[in-house]
Structures are given as C-alpha cells and as structure tokens.
CSV table of C-alpha atoms in Angstrom, one decimal:
chain,number,residue,atom,x,y,z
A,1,UNK,CA,-131.2,-14.7,-91.2
A,2,UNK,CA,-130.3,-15.5,-87.6
A,3,UNK,CA,-131.4,-19.1,-88.0
A,4,UNK,CA,-129.2,-19.3,-91.1
A,5,UNK,CA,-126.2,-18.0,-89.2
A,6,UNK,CA,-126.8,-20.6,-86.4
A,7,UNK,CA,-127.0,-23.4,-88.9
A,8,UNK,CA,-123.9,-22.2,-90.7
A,9,UNK,CA,-122.1,-22.1,-87.3
A,10,UNK,CA,-123.0,-25.7,-86.4
A,11,UNK,CA,-122.3,-26.9,-90.0
A,12,UNK,CA,-118.8,-25.4,-89.8
A,13,UNK,CA,-118.2,-26.9,-86.4
A,14,UNK,CA,-119.2,-30.4,-87.6
A,15,UNK,CA,-116.9,-30.2,-90.6
A,16,UNK,CA,-114.0,-29.1,-88.5
A,17,UNK,CA,-114.6,-32.0,-86.0
A,18,UNK,CA,-115.0,-34.6,-88.9
A,19,UNK,CA,-111.7,-33.4,-90.5
A,20,UNK,CA,-110.0,-33.6,-87.1
A,21,UNK,CA,-111.1,-37.1,-86.5
A,22,UNK,CA,-110.0,-38.1,-90.0
A,23,UNK,CA,-106.6,-36.5,-89.4
A,24,UNK,CA,-106.2,-38.3,-86.1
A,25,UNK,CA,-106.9,-41.7,-87.7
A,26,UNK,CA,-104.7,-41.2,-90.7
A,27,UNK,CA,-101.7,-39.6,-88.8
A,28,UNK,CA,-100.3,-38.3,-92.1
A,29,UNK,CA,-98.2,-35.2,-91.4
A,30,UNK,CA,-98.3,-34.1,-95.0
A,31,UNK,CA,-102.1,-34.2,-95.1
A,32,UNK,CA,-102.3,-32.3,-91.8
A,33,UNK,CA,-99.8,-29.7,-93.0
A,34,UNK,CA,-101.8,-29.2,-96.2
A,35,UNK,CA,-105.0,-28.6,-94.3
A,36,UNK,CA,-103.3,-26.1,-92.0
A,37,UNK,CA,-101.8,-24.3,-94.9
A,38,UNK,CA,-105.1,-24.2,-96.7
A,39,UNK,CA,-106.8,-22.8,-93.6
A,40,UNK,CA,-104.1,-20.1,-93.3
A,41,UNK,CA,-104.6,-19.1,-97.0
A,42,UNK,CA,-108.4,-19.1,-96.6
A,43,UNK,CA,-108.2,-16.9,-93.4
A,44,UNK,CA,-105.9,-14.4,-95.2
A,45,UNK,CA,-108.2,-14.2,-98.2
A,46,UNK,CA,-111.3,-14.0,-95.9
A,47,UNK,CA,-109.9,-10.9,-94.2
A,48,UNK,CA,-108.6,-9.3,-97.3
A,49,UNK,CA,-110.7,-6.1,-97.2
A,50,UNK,CA,-109.0,-4.6,-94.2
A,51,UNK,CA,-105.3,-3.7,-94.1
A,52,UNK,CA,-105.1,-4.4,-90.3
A,53,UNK,CA,-106.4,-8.0,-90.7
A,54,UNK,CA,-104.3,-8.5,-93.8
A,55,UNK,CA,-101.2,-7.9,-91.7
A,56,UNK,CA,-102.4,-10.1,-88.8
A,57,UNK,CA,-103.3,-13.1,-91.0
A,58,UNK,CA,-100.4,-12.5,-93.3
A,59,UNK,CA,-98.1,-13.0,-90.4
A,60,UNK,CA,-100.0,-16.1,-89.3
A,61,UNK,CA,-99.8,-17.5,-92.9
A,62,UNK,CA,-96.1,-16.7,-93.1
A,63,UNK,CA,-95.4,-18.3,-89.6
A,64,UNK,CA,-97.4,-21.5,-90.4
A,65,UNK,CA,-95.6,-21.7,-93.8
A,66,UNK,CA,-92.3,-21.4,-92.0
A,67,UNK,CA,-93.2,-24.1,-89.4
A,68,UNK,CA,-94.3,-26.5,-92.2
A,69,UNK,CA,-91.3,-25.9,-94.4
A,70,UNK,CA,-88.8,-26.6,-91.7
A,71,UNK,CA,-90.6,-29.6,-90.2
A,72,UNK,CA,-92.7,-31.2,-93.0
A,73,UNK,CA,-92.1,-30.1,-96.6
A,74,UNK,CA,-88.4,-29.4,-96.6
A,75,UNK,CA,-86.6,-30.0,-93.4
A,76,UNK,CA,-83.3,-28.1,-93.0
A,77,UNK,CA,-80.3,-30.4,-93.2
A,78,UNK,CA,-78.2,-30.7,-90.1
A,79,UNK,CA,-80.3,-28.1,-88.3
A,80,UNK,CA,-81.6,-28.4,-84.7
A,81,UNK,CA,-84.8,-26.8,-85.8
A,82,UNK,CA,-85.7,-29.7,-88.1
A,83,UNK,CA,-84.3,-32.4,-85.8
A,84,UNK,CA,-87.8,-33.5,-84.6
A,85,UNK,CA,-89.3,-33.5,-88.1
A,86,UNK,CA,-89.5,-37.3,-88.1
A,87,UNK,CA,-90.4,-37.6,-84.4
A,88,UNK,CA,-94.0,-38.8,-83.7
A,89,UNK,CA,-94.5,-35.7,-81.6
A,90,UNK,CA,-94.8,-33.7,-84.9
A,91,UNK,CA,-98.2,-35.3,-85.5
A,92,UNK,CA,-99.4,-34.1,-82.1
A,93,UNK,CA,-98.0,-30.6,-82.7
A,94,UNK,CA,-99.7,-30.3,-86.1
A,95,UNK,CA,-103.0,-31.5,-84.8
A,96,UNK,CA,-102.8,-28.9,-82.1
A,97,UNK,CA,-102.0,-26.3,-84.7
A,98,UNK,CA,-105.0,-27.5,-86.8
A,99,UNK,CA,-107.4,-27.0,-83.8
A,100,UNK,CA,-106.0,-23.5,-83.2
A,101,UNK,CA,-106.4,-22.5,-86.9
A,102,UNK,CA,-109.8,-24.0,-87.0
A,103,UNK,CA,-110.8,-21.8,-84.1
A,104,UNK,CA,-109.7,-18.7,-86.0
A,105,UNK,CA,-112.3,-19.5,-88.6
A,106,UNK,CA,-114.9,-18.2,-86.1
A,107,UNK,CA,-113.2,-14.8,-85.8
A,108,UNK,CA,-115.5,-12.2,-87.3
A,109,UNK,CA,-114.7,-10.7,-90.7
A,110,UNK,CA,-113.4,-7.2,-90.2
A,111,UNK,CA,-115.0,-5.1,-92.9
A,112,UNK,CA,-113.4,-2.0,-94.5
A,113,UNK,CA,-115.6,0.4,-92.5
A,114,UNK,CA,-113.9,-0.7,-89.3
A,115,UNK,CA,-110.7,0.8,-90.5
A,116,UNK,CA,-109.1,2.9,-87.9
A,117,UNK,CA,-107.3,6.2,-88.8
A,118,UNK,CA,-105.0,6.8,-85.9
A,119,UNK,CA,-103.3,10.0,-87.1
A,120,UNK,CA,-105.8,12.7,-87.8
A,121,UNK,CA,-104.5,16.3,-88.0
A,122,UNK,CA,-108.0,17.7,-87.6
A,123,UNK,CA,-108.3,16.8,-84.0
A,124,UNK,CA,-106.7,18.2,-80.9
A,125,UNK,CA,-103.3,16.9,-79.8
A,126,UNK,CA,-101.6,17.0,-76.4
A,127,UNK,CA,-98.2,18.7,-76.3
A,128,UNK,CA,-97.4,17.5,-72.8
A,129,UNK,CA,-97.9,13.8,-73.7
A,130,UNK,CA,-96.1,14.2,-77.0
A,131,UNK,CA,-93.0,15.9,-75.4
A,132,UNK,CA,-93.0,13.4,-72.5
A,133,UNK,CA,-93.2,10.5,-74.8
A,134,UNK,CA,-90.5,11.9,-77.1
A,135,UNK,CA,-88.1,12.5,-74.2
A,136,UNK,CA,-88.7,8.9,-72.9
A,137,UNK,CA,-88.0,7.5,-76.4
A,138,UNK,CA,-84.8,9.5,-76.9
A,139,UNK,CA,-83.5,8.3,-73.5
A,140,UNK,CA,-84.5,4.7,-74.2
A,141,UNK,CA,-82.7,4.9,-77.6
A,142,UNK,CA,-79.4,5.8,-76.0
A,143,UNK,CA,-79.6,3.9,-72.7
A,144,UNK,CA,-82.1,1.0,-73.3
A,145,UNK,CA,-80.0,-0.9,-75.8
A,146,UNK,CA,-76.8,-2.8,-74.9
A,147,UNK,CA,-74.5,-2.8,-77.9
A,148,UNK,CA,-72.2,-5.8,-78.4
A,149,UNK,CA,-68.5,-5.5,-77.6
A,150,UNK,CA,-67.4,-7.1,-80.9
A,151,UNK,CA,-68.6,-6.4,-84.4
A,152,UNK,CA,-70.8,-9.2,-85.7
A,153,UNK,CA,-72.3,-10.1,-82.3
A,154,UNK,CA,-75.9,-9.3,-81.5
A,155,UNK,CA,-77.1,-6.5,-79.3
A,156,UNK,CA,-79.4,-6.9,-76.3
A,157,UNK,CA,-82.4,-4.6,-76.2
A,158,UNK,CA,-83.9,-4.1,-72.7
A,159,UNK,CA,-87.5,-4.8,-71.9
A,160,UNK,CA,-88.2,-1.0,-71.9
A,161,UNK,CA,-86.7,-0.8,-75.4
A,162,UNK,CA,-88.9,-3.6,-76.7
A,163,UNK,CA,-92.1,-2.1,-75.1
A,164,UNK,CA,-91.3,1.4,-76.3
A,165,UNK,CA,-93.8,0.6,-79.1
A,166,UNK,CA,-96.6,1.6,-76.6
A,167,UNK,CA,-95.0,5.0,-76.1
A,168,UNK,CA,-94.7,5.4,-79.9
A,169,UNK,CA,-98.4,4.7,-80.4
A,170,UNK,CA,-99.6,7.1,-77.8
A,171,UNK,CA,-97.1,9.8,-79.0
A,172,UNK,CA,-98.4,9.4,-82.5
A,173,UNK,CA,-102.0,9.5,-81.3
A,174,UNK,CA,-101.4,12.8,-79.4
A,175,UNK,CA,-99.5,14.4,-82.3
A,176,UNK,CA,-101.3,17.2,-84.1
A,177,UNK,CA,-98.8,19.0,-86.3
A,178,UNK,CA,-96.6,17.7,-89.2
A,179,UNK,CA,-93.4,18.5,-87.4
A,180,UNK,CA,-94.4,16.4,-84.5
A,181,UNK,CA,-95.2,13.5,-86.7
A,182,UNK,CA,-91.9,13.9,-88.6
A,183,UNK,CA,-89.8,14.2,-85.5
A,184,UNK,CA,-91.4,11.1,-84.0
A,185,UNK,CA,-90.9,9.2,-87.2
A,186,UNK,CA,-87.2,10.1,-87.3
A,187,UNK,CA,-86.8,8.6,-83.8
A,188,UNK,CA,-88.7,5.5,-84.9
A,189,UNK,CA,-86.4,4.9,-87.8
A,190,UNK,CA,-83.4,5.3,-85.6
A,191,UNK,CA,-84.9,2.6,-83.3
A,192,UNK,CA,-85.4,0.3,-86.3
A,193,UNK,CA,-81.9,0.9,-87.7
A,194,UNK,CA,-80.2,0.2,-84.4
A,195,UNK,CA,-82.3,-2.9,-83.8
A,196,UNK,CA,-81.5,-4.3,-87.3
A,197,UNK,CA,-77.8,-3.4,-87.4
A,198,UNK,CA,-77.2,-5.2,-84.2
A,199,UNK,CA,-79.0,-8.4,-85.2
A,200,UNK,CA,-82.5,-7.7,-84.0
A,201,UNK,CA,-85.7,-7.8,-86.1
A,202,UNK,CA,-88.9,-8.2,-84.2
A,203,UNK,CA,-88.9,-4.8,-82.5
A,204,UNK,CA,-88.0,-3.1,-85.8
A,205,UNK,CA,-90.7,-4.9,-87.7
A,206,UNK,CA,-93.3,-4.0,-85.1
A,207,UNK,CA,-92.3,-0.3,-85.2
A,208,UNK,CA,-92.4,-0.3,-89.0
A,209,UNK,CA,-96.0,-1.7,-88.9
A,210,UNK,CA,-96.9,1.1,-86.5
A,211,UNK,CA,-95.4,3.7,-88.8
A,212,UNK,CA,-97.1,2.2,-91.9
A,213,UNK,CA,-100.5,2.2,-90.3
A,214,UNK,CA,-100.1,5.8,-89.1
A,215,UNK,CA,-99.3,7.2,-92.5
A,216,UNK,CA,-101.9,5.2,-94.5
A,217,UNK,CA,-104.8,7.2,-95.8
A,218,UNK,CA,-108.5,6.5,-95.1
A,219,UNK,CA,-109.1,6.0,-98.8
A,220,UNK,CA,-106.3,3.5,-99.2
A,221,UNK,CA,-106.3,0.8,-101.9
A,222,UNK,CA,-105.1,-2.5,-100.5
A,223,UNK,CA,-103.7,-3.7,-103.8
A,224,UNK,CA,-101.4,-0.8,-103.8
A,225,UNK,CA,-99.8,-1.8,-100.5
A,226,UNK,CA,-99.6,-5.6,-100.8
A,227,UNK,CA,-96.3,-5.5,-102.9
A,228,UNK,CA,-94.7,-3.4,-100.1
A,229,UNK,CA,-95.8,-5.8,-97.5
A,230,UNK,CA,-94.4,-8.8,-99.4
A,231,UNK,CA,-91.1,-6.9,-100.0
A,232,UNK,CA,-91.0,-6.2,-96.2
A,233,UNK,CA,-91.4,-10.0,-95.5
A,234,UNK,CA,-88.5,-10.8,-97.8
A,235,UNK,CA,-86.2,-8.1,-96.4
A,236,UNK,CA,-86.8,-9.1,-92.8
A,237,UNK,CA,-86.2,-12.8,-93.7
A,238,UNK,CA,-82.9,-11.7,-95.1
A,239,UNK,CA,-82.1,-9.7,-92.0
A,240,UNK,CA,-82.8,-12.8,-89.9
A,241,UNK,CA,-80.0,-14.6,-91.9
A,242,UNK,CA,-77.6,-11.8,-91.4
A,243,UNK,CA,-78.3,-11.2,-87.7
A,244,UNK,CA,-75.5,-9.2,-86.2
A,245,UNK,CA,-73.2,-9.4,-89.2
A,246,UNK,CA,-74.5,-6.3,-91.1
A,247,UNK,CA,-71.5,-4.2,-90.0
A,248,UNK,CA,-68.9,-6.7,-91.1
A,249,UNK,CA,-69.2,-6.0,-94.8
A,250,UNK,CA,-68.0,-8.5,-97.4
A,251,UNK,CA,-70.4,-10.7,-99.2
A,252,UNK,CA,-72.9,-10.9,-96.4
A,253,UNK,CA,-75.8,-9.9,-98.5
A,254,UNK,CA,-75.0,-12.6,-101.0
A,255,UNK,CA,-74.9,-15.1,-98.2
A,256,UNK,CA,-78.2,-13.8,-96.8
A,257,UNK,CA,-79.9,-14.2,-100.2
A,258,UNK,CA,-78.5,-17.7,-100.5
A,259,UNK,CA,-79.9,-18.6,-97.1
A,260,UNK,CA,-83.3,-17.1,-97.9
A,261,UNK,CA,-83.5,-19.2,-101.1
A,262,UNK,CA,-82.3,-22.3,-99.3
A,263,UNK,CA,-84.9,-22.0,-96.6
A,264,UNK,CA,-87.6,-21.1,-99.2
A,265,UNK,CA,-88.5,-17.8,-97.5
A,266,UNK,CA,-89.2,-19.5,-94.2
A,267,UNK,CA,-88.8,-17.2,-91.2
A,268,UNK,CA,-86.2,-18.5,-88.8
A,269,UNK,CA,-87.8,-16.8,-85.8
A,270,UNK,CA,-91.0,-18.8,-86.5
A,271,UNK,CA,-89.5,-22.2,-87.0
A,272,UNK,CA,-87.1,-21.8,-84.1
A,273,UNK,CA,-90.1,-20.9,-81.9
A,274,UNK,CA,-92.0,-23.9,-83.2
A,275,UNK,CA,-89.0,-26.2,-82.4
A,276,UNK,CA,-89.0,-24.8,-78.8
A,277,UNK,CA,-92.8,-25.5,-78.7
A,278,UNK,CA,-92.1,-29.1,-79.7
A,279,UNK,CA,-89.9,-29.4,-76.6
A,280,UNK,CA,-93.0,-28.4,-74.5
A,281,UNK,CA,-94.8,-31.4,-75.8
A,282,UNK,CA,-91.8,-33.7,-75.4
A,283,UNK,CA,-91.4,-32.6,-71.8
A,284,UNK,CA,-95.1,-33.0,-71.1
A,285,UNK,CA,-94.8,-36.6,-72.0
A,286,UNK,CA,-91.8,-37.1,-69.7
A,287,UNK,CA,-93.0,-35.5,-66.5
A,288,UNK,CA,-95.7,-36.9,-64.2
A,289,UNK,CA,-99.0,-35.2,-63.4
A,290,UNK,CA,-97.6,-33.7,-60.1
A,291,UNK,CA,-94.7,-32.0,-61.9
A,292,UNK,CA,-97.2,-30.7,-64.5
A,293,UNK,CA,-99.4,-29.2,-61.8
A,294,UNK,CA,-96.3,-27.8,-60.1
A,295,UNK,CA,-95.4,-26.0,-63.3
A,296,UNK,CA,-98.9,-24.6,-63.7
A,297,UNK,CA,-98.8,-23.3,-60.1
A,298,UNK,CA,-95.5,-21.6,-60.7
A,299,UNK,CA,-96.8,-19.9,-63.8
A,300,UNK,CA,-99.8,-18.6,-61.9
A,301,UNK,CA,-97.4,-17.3,-59.2
A,302,UNK,CA,-95.5,-15.6,-62.0
A,303,UNK,CA,-98.7,-13.9,-63.3
A,304,UNK,CA,-99.5,-12.7,-59.8
A,305,UNK,CA,-96.1,-11.7,-58.4
A,306,UNK,CA,-93.9,-11.1,-61.5
A,307,UNK,CA,-90.6,-12.5,-62.6
A,308,UNK,CA,-88.2,-14.3,-60.3
A,309,UNK,CA,-90.5,-17.3,-59.7
A,310,UNK,CA,-88.6,-20.5,-60.1
A,311,UNK,CA,-89.7,-22.7,-63.1
A,312,UNK,CA,-92.3,-20.2,-64.2
A,313,UNK,CA,-90.7,-19.8,-67.7
A,314,UNK,CA,-91.6,-22.9,-69.7
A,315,UNK,CA,-88.9,-22.5,-72.3
A,316,UNK,CA,-86.2,-22.2,-69.7
A,317,UNK,CA,-87.6,-25.3,-67.9
A,318,UNK,CA,-87.6,-27.4,-71.1
A,319,UNK,CA,-84.1,-26.3,-71.9
A,320,UNK,CA,-83.0,-28.6,-69.1
A,321,UNK,CA,-84.2,-31.5,-71.2
A,322,UNK,CA,-83.7,-30.2,-74.8
A,323,UNK,CA,-81.4,-27.6,-76.2
A,324,UNK,CA,-83.2,-24.8,-78.1
A,325,UNK,CA,-83.1,-21.0,-78.6
A,326,UNK,CA,-86.2,-20.2,-76.4
A,327,UNK,CA,-89.4,-18.6,-77.5
A,328,UNK,CA,-92.5,-20.7,-78.2
A,329,UNK,CA,-95.8,-20.5,-80.1
A,330,UNK,CA,-98.8,-19.2,-78.1
A,331,UNK,CA,-101.2,-22.2,-78.7
A,332,UNK,CA,-98.6,-24.6,-77.3
A,333,UNK,CA,-98.4,-22.6,-74.1
A,334,UNK,CA,-102.2,-22.8,-73.8
A,335,UNK,CA,-102.1,-26.5,-74.5
A,336,UNK,CA,-99.5,-27.0,-71.8
A,337,UNK,CA,-100.9,-24.8,-69.0
A,338,UNK,CA,-104.6,-25.2,-69.7
A,339,UNK,CA,-104.9,-28.9,-70.1
A,340,UNK,CA,-104.7,-29.8,-73.7
A,341,UNK,CA,-107.2,-28.9,-76.4
A,342,UNK,CA,-109.4,-27.3,-73.9
A,343,UNK,CA,-106.8,-24.6,-73.4
A,344,UNK,CA,-106.4,-24.1,-77.1
A,345,UNK,CA,-110.2,-23.5,-77.5
A,346,UNK,CA,-110.1,-21.1,-74.6
A,347,UNK,CA,-107.3,-19.2,-76.4
A,348,UNK,CA,-109.5,-19.0,-79.5
A,349,UNK,CA,-112.4,-17.5,-77.5
A,350,UNK,CA,-110.0,-15.0,-76.0
A,351,UNK,CA,-108.7,-14.0,-79.4
A,352,UNK,CA,-112.3,-13.5,-80.7
A,353,UNK,CA,-113.0,-11.2,-77.8
A,354,UNK,CA,-109.8,-9.3,-78.4
A,355,UNK,CA,-110.8,-8.8,-82.1
A,356,UNK,CA,-114.1,-7.3,-81.0
A,357,UNK,CA,-112.4,-5.0,-78.5
A,358,UNK,CA,-109.7,-3.9,-81.0
A,359,UNK,CA,-112.1,-3.0,-83.7
A,360,UNK,CA,-114.8,-1.5,-81.6
A,361,UNK,CA,-114.0,2.0,-82.8
A,362,UNK,CA,-113.7,4.0,-79.5
A,363,UNK,CA,-110.7,6.1,-78.6
A,364,UNK,CA,-109.0,3.4,-76.5
A,365,UNK,CA,-109.5,0.8,-79.1
A,366,UNK,CA,-107.7,2.9,-81.7
A,367,UNK,CA,-104.4,2.7,-79.8
A,368,UNK,CA,-105.1,-0.9,-78.7
A,369,UNK,CA,-105.9,-2.0,-82.2
A,370,UNK,CA,-102.6,-0.7,-83.5
A,371,UNK,CA,-100.7,-2.4,-80.7
A,372,UNK,CA,-102.6,-5.6,-81.3
A,373,UNK,CA,-101.8,-5.6,-85.0
A,374,UNK,CA,-98.2,-4.7,-84.6
A,375,UNK,CA,-97.4,-7.3,-81.9
C-alpha cells in the first residue's frame, strides 16, 4: 500500500509537469483557464465529504471562476479590471495559478471523521473569558467602525474590527449555555449588518461562516446545506455590486441583480485582487534585480518590525506604476517575494502543513480550524 501511494504521488507529479510544459509551449490562455477551472472543480469534488473543506475549496473555485470570467472568458467592457486581459502577462499569471492549483492536489483529503464540533453544551465553559470577549466586541462594534459622512459612501472598519473574528471564535468556544450563545450571535449579526449596510462584505462573510459552523450539528447532511451556501454566494455577490448604496433606496436591488447577471456571478473582490496581482508581475518585469532585492528586504523588515516600513506593501508600491484598488492574490505575493515558482511551491507546502494542523483534532486546532476556514 505504501509503495502504491509513492507511485501514485510520482505519477501525479509527472502528469502535472507534462501538462505545465505543454501549456508553456502552446501559450493558449483559454486552454490554461480550462485546466485551472477543471482543477478547481476536481478539488471541490474531492473534498466534498467535509463541510469545512467544502467552504474552503468552494471559495477557491468561486475566486478562480471570477478571475477567469473577467480576464479570459468574458472580459468586462470598459473596466480597469479587464484591461490586461489581452496583455501577454496574462499567460504568465495563469501559469502561476496553474502551478498553485496543482500543488493543492497534494493536500490530504479531509474525511468526515475529522469534523470539528466547536460548540458543545456538554463541556465546561469559562464565564470570565465569555464576558471579557463580549465586552470587547460591544466596544468594538460602537468604536471600531468609522461610518461615512454621506449616505452611499463606504464605511471604514478598523483593524480591530476586522480581526474581531478571533474574539468571536474564542467567545463561542467558551460559551456553555444557550443564552450565552444567543447573546453572542446577536452581536455577531449586528456586526454583519453594519458591515454590509456601509459597503463592506468580507468581514460579514467571515463572521457568517463562523456562525454557520458553530450551529451545525455533528450528524449534519452536506446536501442539506449546499443550497444555503450557494445562496450566500449569490447574495454576497449582489452586496458587492451595491457597496455603500444600500441605504439610498430606489431601484438599487434591480441594479445589483443586473450587475450580477452581467458579470456572470463573478465576485468583484476576486477579480479586482487578481488585477492588482497582475500589476505585481508587470512591475517585476520593469524593475531591476537590485530594486527587487530591496523590496524583499523591506518586506522582511515589515515582518520583523511591523507597519511603517517604506515600500513594504507591494500593492502600494505597484500603485506608483499602475492604478488599481489594492489587494492581491496570495500565490502572486509568494511568486514575487520568494523568487518565482519556487515561492509558489513553498506556499503549497505551507498550506499542506496548515491543513494538518487545523484538522489535528486537539483543543487549539478546533479554534484554529474555524479561523482558517472562515478567513
């Protein structure tokens, strides 16, 4: 059996390498896009027996679909996010994405028995941690979110507001009674509502994932929940079209539905981040090796000493060359800072280790697993 697994591993590696060489030679963006989409669908199907991994690979599939819609299959007319769809850099970007997705094929399948039940009323809670967390969250709700001065503009959540998900997870974990769970859930829904009303979406989506995975039962049936997950994808895509205009009334929901249809359910956050990542590659071809090493040094200084280090934010640096809305896709950061495909492969190894840690089943991993899935 061990020999079979080793042979299967090397066979998979050889096929991936052969396909990569073929894609490099053909330089057909439609073919590369089809392979990436096929890998995304396969990974989603492969991990179908666990609700946690369904969410992870569902988001990966949705994000890749959004990248490909906006840049290959159906570029958005007169949109900055599709402005590089015919640039030669798109081939390099898609090959990078193929390598990353191929690396995910080696992530272990998470079986149903690894399912983590975070909220269990039969164990002891901790009232002190619960009350402290709840107080922190209430204060963050009122003072950690900057509301816009004019209706229709977007709000500005603070870093504490965005990372409040960690406090929610630990507060849920140390809740024992129904009233604690209900009170904490009420605060969570207020967080989500405020984030959505004022044009946000990511924080609200992460918190809803946390809530969903806390209420799910150990004997869950995946088929029962998939329609709700799909509906959530559609709703949050529509919210992305509305942004801060929810309070303005009128026919904004009709406009949102029209935008969702016109973009074919592509997530704007994903294809805008992908466009920003394309500027990483464009800039990489414009700067010399000394400037590249300087940027790597500045990023290392940022990791050691925190924010405030000049030129440590890659998206801000590339904005000097190309206009975008910031963000970026993780494999592109690895490609830029860790010297090409070597960095992407290191990222894949790191993700594999994270998967093993998140689903190890100990007490720490229960909270870490939920954070990993939600973010």
